[in-house]
Short mmCIF file of N, CA and C in Angstrom, two decimals:
data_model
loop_
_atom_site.label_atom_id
_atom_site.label_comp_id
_atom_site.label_asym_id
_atom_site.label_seq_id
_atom_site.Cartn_x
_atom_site.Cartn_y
_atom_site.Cartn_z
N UNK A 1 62.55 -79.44 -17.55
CA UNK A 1 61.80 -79.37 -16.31
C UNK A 1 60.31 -79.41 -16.63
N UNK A 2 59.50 -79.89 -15.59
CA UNK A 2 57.96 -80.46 -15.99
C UNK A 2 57.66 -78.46 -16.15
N UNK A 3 56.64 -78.51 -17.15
CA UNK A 3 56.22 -77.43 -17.23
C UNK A 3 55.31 -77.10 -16.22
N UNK A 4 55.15 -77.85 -15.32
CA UNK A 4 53.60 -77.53 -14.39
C UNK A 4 54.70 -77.07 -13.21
N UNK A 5 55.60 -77.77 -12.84
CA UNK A 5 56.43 -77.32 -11.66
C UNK A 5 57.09 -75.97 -12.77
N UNK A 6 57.37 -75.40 -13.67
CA UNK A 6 58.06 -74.42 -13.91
C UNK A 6 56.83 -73.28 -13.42
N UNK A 7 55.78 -73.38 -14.12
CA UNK A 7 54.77 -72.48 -13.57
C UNK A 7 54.35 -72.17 -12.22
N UNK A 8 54.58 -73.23 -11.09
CA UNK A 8 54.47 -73.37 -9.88
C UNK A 8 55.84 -72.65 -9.25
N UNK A 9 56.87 -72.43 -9.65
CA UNK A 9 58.05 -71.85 -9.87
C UNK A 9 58.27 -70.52 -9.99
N UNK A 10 57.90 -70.17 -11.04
CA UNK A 10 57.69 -68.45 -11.25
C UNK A 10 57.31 -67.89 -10.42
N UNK A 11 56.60 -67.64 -9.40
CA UNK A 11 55.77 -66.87 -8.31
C UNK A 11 56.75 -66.08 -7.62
N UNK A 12 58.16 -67.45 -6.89
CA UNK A 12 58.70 -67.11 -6.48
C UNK A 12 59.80 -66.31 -6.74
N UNK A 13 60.20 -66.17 -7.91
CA UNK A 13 60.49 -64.42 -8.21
C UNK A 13 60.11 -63.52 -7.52
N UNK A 14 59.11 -63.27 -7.71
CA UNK A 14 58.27 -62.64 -6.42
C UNK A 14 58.90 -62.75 -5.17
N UNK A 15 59.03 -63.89 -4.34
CA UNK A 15 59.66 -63.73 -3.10
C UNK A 15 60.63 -63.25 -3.10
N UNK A 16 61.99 -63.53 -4.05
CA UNK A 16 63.26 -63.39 -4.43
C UNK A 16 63.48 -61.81 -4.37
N UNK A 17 62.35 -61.43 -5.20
CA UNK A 17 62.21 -59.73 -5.40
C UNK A 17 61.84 -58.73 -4.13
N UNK A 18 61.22 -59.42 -3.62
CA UNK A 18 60.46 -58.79 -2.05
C UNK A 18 61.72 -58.64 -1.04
N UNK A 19 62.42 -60.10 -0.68
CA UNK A 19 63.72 -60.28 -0.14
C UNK A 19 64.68 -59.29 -0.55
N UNK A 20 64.85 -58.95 -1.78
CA UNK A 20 66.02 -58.04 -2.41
C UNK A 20 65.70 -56.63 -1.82
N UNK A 21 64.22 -56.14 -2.73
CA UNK A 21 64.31 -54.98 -2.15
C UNK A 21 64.05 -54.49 -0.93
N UNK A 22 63.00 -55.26 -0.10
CA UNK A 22 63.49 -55.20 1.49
C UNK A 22 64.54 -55.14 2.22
N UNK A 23 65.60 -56.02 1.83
CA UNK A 23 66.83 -55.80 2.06
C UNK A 23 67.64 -54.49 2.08
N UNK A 24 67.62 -53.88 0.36
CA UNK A 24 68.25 -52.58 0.17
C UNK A 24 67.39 -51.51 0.75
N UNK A 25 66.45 -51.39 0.71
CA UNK A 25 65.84 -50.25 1.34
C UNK A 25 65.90 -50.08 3.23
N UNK A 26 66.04 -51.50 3.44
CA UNK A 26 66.12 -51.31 4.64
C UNK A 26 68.16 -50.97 5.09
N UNK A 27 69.01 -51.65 4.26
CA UNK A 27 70.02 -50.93 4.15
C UNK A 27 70.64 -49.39 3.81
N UNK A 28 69.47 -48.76 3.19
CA UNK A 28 69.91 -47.28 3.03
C UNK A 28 69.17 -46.68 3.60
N UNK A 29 67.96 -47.34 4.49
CA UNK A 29 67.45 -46.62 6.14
C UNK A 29 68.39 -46.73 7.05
N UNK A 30 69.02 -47.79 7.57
CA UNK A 30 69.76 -48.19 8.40
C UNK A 30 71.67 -47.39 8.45
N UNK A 31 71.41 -46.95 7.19
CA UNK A 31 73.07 -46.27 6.80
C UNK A 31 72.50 -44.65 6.66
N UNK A 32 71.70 -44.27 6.15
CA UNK A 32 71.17 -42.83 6.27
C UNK A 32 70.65 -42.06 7.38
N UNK A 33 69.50 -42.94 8.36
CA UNK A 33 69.52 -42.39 9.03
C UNK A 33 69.22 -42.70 10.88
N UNK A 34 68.97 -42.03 11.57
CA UNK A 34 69.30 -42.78 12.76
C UNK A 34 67.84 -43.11 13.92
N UNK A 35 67.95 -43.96 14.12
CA UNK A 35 66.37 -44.57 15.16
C UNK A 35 65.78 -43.20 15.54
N UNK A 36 64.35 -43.52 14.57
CA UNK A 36 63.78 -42.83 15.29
C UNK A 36 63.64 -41.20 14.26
N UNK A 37 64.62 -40.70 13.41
CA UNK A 37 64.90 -40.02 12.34
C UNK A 37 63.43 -40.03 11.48
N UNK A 38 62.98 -39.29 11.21
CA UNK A 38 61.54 -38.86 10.49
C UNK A 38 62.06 -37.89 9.34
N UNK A 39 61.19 -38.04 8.16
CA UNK A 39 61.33 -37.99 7.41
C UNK A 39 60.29 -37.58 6.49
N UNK A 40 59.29 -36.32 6.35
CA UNK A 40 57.85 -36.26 5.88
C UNK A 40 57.83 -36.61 4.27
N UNK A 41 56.84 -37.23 3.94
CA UNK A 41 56.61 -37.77 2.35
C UNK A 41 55.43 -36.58 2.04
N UNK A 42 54.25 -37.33 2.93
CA UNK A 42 52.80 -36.12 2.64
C UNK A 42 52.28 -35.89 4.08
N UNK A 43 53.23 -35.20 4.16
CA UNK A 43 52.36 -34.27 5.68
C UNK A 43 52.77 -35.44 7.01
N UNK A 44 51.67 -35.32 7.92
CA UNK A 44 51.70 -36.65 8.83
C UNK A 44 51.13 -37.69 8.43
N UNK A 45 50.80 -37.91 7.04
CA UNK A 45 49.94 -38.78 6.95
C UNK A 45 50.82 -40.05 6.64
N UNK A 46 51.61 -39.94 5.58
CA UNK A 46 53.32 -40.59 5.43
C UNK A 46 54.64 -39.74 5.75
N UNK A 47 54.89 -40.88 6.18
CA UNK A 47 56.32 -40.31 6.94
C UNK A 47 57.25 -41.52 6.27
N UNK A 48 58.55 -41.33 6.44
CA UNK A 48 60.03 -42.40 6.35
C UNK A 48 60.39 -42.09 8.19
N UNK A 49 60.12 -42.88 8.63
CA UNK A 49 60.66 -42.81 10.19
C UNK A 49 61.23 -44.56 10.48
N UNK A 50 62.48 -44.41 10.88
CA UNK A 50 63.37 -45.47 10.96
C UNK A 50 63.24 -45.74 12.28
N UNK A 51 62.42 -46.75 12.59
CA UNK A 51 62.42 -47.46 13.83
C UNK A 51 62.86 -49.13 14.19
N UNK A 52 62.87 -49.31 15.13
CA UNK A 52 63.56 -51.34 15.32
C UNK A 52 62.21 -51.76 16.06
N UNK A 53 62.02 -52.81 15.63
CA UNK A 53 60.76 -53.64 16.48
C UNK A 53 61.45 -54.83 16.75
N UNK A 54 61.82 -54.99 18.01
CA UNK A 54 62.24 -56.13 18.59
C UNK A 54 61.37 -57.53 19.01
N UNK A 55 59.63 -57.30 18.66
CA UNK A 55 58.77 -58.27 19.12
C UNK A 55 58.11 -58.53 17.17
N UNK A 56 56.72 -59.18 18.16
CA UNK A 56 56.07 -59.39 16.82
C UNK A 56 55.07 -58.51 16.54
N UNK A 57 53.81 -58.56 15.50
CA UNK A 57 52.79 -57.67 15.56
C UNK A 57 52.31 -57.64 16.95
N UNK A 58 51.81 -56.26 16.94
CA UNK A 58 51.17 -55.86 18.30
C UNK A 58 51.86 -55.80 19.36
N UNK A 59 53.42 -55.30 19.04
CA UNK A 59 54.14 -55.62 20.58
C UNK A 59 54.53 -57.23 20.96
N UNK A 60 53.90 -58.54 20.12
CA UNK A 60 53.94 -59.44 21.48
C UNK A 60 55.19 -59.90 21.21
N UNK A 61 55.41 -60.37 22.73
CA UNK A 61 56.63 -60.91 23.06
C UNK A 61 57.60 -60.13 24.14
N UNK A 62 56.91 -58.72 24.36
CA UNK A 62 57.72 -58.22 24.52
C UNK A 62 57.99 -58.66 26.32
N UNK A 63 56.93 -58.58 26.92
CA UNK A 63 56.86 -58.91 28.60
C UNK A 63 57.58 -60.53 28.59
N UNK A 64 57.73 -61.51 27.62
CA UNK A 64 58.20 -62.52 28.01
C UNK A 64 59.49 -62.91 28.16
N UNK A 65 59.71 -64.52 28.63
CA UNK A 65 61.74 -64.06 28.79
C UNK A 65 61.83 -64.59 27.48
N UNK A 66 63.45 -64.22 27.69
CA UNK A 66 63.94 -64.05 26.32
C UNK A 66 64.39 -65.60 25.35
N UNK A 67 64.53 -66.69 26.03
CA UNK A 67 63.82 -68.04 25.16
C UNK A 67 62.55 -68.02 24.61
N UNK A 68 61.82 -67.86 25.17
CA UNK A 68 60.50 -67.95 25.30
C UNK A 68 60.37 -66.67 23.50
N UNK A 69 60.82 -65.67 24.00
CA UNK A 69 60.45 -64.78 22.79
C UNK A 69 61.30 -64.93 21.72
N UNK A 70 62.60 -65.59 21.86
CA UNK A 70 63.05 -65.77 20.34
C UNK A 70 62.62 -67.33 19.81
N UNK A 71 61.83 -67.78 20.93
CA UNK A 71 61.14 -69.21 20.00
C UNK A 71 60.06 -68.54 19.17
N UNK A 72 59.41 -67.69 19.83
CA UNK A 72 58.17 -66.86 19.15
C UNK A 72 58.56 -65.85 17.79
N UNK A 73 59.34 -65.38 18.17
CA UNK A 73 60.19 -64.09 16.82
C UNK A 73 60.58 -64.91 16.00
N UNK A 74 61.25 -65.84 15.77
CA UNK A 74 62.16 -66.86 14.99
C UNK A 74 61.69 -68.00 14.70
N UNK A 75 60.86 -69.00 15.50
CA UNK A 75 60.93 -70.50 15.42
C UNK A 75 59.52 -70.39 14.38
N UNK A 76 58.65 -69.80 14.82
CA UNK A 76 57.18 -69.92 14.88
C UNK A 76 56.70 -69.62 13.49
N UNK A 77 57.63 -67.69 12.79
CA UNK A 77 57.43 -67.38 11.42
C UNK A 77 58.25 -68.59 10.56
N UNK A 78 59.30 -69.11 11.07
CA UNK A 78 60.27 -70.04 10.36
C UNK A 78 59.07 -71.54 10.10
N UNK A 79 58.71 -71.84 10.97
CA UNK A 79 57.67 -73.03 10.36
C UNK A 79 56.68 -72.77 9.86
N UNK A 80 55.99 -71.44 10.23
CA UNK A 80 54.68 -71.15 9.55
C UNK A 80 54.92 -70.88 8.08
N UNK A 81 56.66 -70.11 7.32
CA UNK A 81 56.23 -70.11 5.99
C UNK A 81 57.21 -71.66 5.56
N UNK A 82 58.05 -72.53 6.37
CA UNK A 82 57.78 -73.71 5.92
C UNK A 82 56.33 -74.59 5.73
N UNK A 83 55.62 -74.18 6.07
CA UNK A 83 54.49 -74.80 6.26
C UNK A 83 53.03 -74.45 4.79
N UNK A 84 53.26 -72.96 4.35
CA UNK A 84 52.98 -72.24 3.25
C UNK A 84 53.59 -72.56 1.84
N UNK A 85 55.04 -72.94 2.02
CA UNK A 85 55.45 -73.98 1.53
C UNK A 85 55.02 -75.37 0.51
N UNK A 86 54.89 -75.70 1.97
CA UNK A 86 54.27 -77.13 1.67
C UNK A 86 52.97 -76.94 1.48
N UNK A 87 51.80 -76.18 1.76
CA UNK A 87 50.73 -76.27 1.17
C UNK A 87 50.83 -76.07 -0.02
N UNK A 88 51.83 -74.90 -0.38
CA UNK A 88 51.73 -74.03 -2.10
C UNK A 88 51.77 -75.24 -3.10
N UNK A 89 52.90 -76.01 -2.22
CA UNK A 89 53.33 -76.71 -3.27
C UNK A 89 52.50 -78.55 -3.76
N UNK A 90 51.49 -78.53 -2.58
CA UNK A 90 50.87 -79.90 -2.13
C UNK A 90 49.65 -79.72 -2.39
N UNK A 91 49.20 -78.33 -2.56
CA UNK A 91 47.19 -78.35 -2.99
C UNK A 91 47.10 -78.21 -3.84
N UNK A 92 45.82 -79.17 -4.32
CA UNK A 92 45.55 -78.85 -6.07
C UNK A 92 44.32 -77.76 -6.07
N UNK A 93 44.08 -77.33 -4.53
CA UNK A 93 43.00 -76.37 -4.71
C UNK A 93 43.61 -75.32 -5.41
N UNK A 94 44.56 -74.94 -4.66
CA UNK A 94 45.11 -73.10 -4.93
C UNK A 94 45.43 -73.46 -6.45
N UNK A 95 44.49 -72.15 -6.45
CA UNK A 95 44.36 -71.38 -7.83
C UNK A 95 45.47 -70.65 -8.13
N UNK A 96 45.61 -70.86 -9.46
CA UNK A 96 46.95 -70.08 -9.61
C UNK A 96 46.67 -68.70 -9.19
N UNK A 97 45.44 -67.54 -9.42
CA UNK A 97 45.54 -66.22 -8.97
C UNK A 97 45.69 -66.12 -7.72
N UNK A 98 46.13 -66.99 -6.79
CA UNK A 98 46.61 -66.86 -5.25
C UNK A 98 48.01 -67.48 -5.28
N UNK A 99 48.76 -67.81 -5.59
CA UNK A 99 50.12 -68.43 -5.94
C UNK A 99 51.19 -67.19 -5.82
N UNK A 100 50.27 -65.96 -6.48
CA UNK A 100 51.47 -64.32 -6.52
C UNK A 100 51.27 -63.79 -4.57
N UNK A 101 50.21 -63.89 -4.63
CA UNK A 101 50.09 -63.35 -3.02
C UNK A 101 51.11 -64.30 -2.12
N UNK A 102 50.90 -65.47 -1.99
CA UNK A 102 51.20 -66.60 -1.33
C UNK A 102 52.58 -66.21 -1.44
N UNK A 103 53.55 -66.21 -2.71
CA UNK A 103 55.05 -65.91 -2.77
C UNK A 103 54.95 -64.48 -2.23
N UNK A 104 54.16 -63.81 -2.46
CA UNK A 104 54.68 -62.34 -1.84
C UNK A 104 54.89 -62.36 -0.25
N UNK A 105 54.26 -63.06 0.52
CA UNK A 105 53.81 -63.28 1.52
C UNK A 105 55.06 -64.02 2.15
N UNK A 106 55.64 -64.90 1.59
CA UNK A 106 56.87 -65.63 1.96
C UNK A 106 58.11 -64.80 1.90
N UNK A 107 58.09 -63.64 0.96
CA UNK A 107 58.83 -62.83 0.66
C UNK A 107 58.95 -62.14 1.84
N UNK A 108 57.79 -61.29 2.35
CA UNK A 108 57.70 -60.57 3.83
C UNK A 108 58.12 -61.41 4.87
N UNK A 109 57.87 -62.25 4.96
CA UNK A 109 58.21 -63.33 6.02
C UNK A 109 59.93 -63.86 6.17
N UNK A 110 60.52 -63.62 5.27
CA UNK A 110 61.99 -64.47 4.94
C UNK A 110 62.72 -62.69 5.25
N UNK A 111 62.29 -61.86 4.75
CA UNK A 111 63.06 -60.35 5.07
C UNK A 111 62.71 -59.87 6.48
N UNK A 112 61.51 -60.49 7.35
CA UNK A 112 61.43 -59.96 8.70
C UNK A 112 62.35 -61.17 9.18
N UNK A 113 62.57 -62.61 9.25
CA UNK A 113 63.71 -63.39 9.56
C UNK A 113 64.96 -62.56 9.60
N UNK A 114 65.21 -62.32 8.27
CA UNK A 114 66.42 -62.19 7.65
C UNK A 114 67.14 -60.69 9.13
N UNK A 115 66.18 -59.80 8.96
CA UNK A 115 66.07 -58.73 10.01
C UNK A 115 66.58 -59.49 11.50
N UNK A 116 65.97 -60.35 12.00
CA UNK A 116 66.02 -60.68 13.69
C UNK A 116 67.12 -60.97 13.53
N UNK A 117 67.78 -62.34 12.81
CA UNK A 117 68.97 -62.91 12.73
C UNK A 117 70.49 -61.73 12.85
N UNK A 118 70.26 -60.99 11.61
CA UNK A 118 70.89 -59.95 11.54
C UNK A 118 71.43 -58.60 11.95
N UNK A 119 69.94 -57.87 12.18
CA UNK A 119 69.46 -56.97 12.26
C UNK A 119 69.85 -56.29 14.12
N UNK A 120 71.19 -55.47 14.44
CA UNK A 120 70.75 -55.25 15.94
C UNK A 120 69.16 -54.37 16.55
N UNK A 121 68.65 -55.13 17.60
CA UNK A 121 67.62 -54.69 18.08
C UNK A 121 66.53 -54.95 16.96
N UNK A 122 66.25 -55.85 16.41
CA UNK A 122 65.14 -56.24 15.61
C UNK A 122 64.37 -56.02 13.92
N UNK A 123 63.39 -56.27 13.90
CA UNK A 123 63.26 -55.77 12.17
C UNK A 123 63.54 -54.19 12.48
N UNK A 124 64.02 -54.19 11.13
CA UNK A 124 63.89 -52.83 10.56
C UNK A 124 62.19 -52.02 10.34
N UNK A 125 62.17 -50.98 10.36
CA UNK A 125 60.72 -50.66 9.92
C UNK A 125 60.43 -49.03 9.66
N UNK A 126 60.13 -48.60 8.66
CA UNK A 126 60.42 -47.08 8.19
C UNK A 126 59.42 -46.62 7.65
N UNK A 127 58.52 -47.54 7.23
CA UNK A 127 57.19 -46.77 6.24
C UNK A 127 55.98 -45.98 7.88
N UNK A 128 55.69 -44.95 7.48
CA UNK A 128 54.60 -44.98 8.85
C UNK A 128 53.44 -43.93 8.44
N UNK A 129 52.36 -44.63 8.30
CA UNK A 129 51.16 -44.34 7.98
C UNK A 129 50.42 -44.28 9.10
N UNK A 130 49.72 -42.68 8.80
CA UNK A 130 48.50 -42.76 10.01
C UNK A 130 47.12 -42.34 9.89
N UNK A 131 46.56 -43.74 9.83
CA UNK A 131 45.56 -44.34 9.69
C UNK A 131 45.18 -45.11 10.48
N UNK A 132 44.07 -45.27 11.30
CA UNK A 132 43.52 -46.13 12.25
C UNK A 132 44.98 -46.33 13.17
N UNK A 133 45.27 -45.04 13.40
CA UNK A 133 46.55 -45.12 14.83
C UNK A 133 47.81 -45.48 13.84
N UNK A 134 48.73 -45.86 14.57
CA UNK A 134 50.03 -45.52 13.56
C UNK A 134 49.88 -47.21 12.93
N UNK A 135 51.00 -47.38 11.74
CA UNK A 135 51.42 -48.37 11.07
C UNK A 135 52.35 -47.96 10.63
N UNK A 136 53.43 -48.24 11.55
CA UNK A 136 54.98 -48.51 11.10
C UNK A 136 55.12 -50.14 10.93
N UNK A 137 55.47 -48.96 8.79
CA UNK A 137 55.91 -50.94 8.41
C UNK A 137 57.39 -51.04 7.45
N UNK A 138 58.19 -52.16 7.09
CA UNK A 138 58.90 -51.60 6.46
C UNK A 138 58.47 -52.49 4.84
N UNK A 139 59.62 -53.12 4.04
CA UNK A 139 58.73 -53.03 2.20
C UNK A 139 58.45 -54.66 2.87
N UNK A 140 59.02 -55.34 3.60
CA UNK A 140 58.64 -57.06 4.17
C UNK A 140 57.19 -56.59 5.14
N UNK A 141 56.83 -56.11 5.40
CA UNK A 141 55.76 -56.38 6.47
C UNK A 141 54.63 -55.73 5.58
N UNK A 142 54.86 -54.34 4.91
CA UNK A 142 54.21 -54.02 3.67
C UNK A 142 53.70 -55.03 2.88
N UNK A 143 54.35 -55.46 2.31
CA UNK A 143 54.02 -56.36 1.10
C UNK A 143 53.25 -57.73 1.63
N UNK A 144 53.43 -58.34 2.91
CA UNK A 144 53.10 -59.11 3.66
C UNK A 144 51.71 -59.02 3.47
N UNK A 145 51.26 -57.57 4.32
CA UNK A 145 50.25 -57.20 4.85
C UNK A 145 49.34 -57.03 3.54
N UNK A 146 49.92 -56.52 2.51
CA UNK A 146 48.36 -56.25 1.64
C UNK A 146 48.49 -57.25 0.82
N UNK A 147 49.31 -58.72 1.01
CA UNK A 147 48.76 -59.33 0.41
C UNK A 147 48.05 -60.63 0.49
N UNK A 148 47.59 -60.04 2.21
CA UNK A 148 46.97 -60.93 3.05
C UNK A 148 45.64 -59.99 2.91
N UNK A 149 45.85 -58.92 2.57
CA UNK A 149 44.50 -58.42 2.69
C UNK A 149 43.68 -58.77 1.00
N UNK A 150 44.69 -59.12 0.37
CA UNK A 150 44.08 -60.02 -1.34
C UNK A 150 43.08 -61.31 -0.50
N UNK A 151 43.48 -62.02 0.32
CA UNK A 151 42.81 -63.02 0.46
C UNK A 151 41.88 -62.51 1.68
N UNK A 152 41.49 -61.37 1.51
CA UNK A 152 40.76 -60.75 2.56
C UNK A 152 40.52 -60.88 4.11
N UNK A 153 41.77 -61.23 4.61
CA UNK A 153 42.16 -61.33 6.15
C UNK A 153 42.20 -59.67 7.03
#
């Protein structure tokens, strides 16, 4: 195999890994304990609280009908990381030190899918930090999120 596509390759371990353990952790939330079930780590500041988010960030989706919101929940993340994809794999800009974020990022994205498809009543979500108002996230929206904040979004 060309060594340049093997290196372009490796990252996604990374996704593979994100998918896995998102998966199990959100399986031994989902079997342990019950919506809504809290769980203190350090005080109120972290908690394990097992909640379902049936929309997207920020609630949306939720006032709309229900075509309308599973084109939005489903269709929209489904082309946007086909689309991450095809950039990863089509720019000669990206630097390889953005290649680990980029797979991590696909990783969050394929385990909040994996959730709607699956999942009754929506992603899973258990991590909850409070900071600037709550952030209930689970290890896919986690991992998502700070590694969008690498490319400083």
């Amino acid at each position: 195999m060309n060594k340049d596509l093997m290196k372009r390759l490796l990252p996604f371990s990374v996704t593979i890994g994100v998918v896995v353990i998102d998966q199990i952790t959100k399986l031994i939330v989902t079997s342990t304990m019950k919506v809504y079930d809290i769980i203190p780590v350090i005080g109120d500041f972290f908690r394990i609280m097992f909640i379902r988010n049936p929309n997207v960030i920020f609630g949306i989706g939720k006032e709309m009908p229900e075509f309308l919101r599973l084109i939005i929940i489903i269709l929209f993340p489904v082309i946007g990381m086909v689309l991450l994809v095809i950039y990863y794999f089509r720019s000669k800009e990206l630097k390889d030190i953005y290649r680990l974020p980029f797979a991590g990022i696909l990783g969050g994205g394929i385990g909040n899918v994996i959730d709607r498809f699956f999942q009754p009543g929506g992603v899973v979500d258990f991590f909850d930090f409070k900071f600037f108002g709550d952030f209930e996230k689970g290890i896919a929206d986690s991992f998502s999120f700070f590694q969008w904040q690498f490319y400083g979004f």
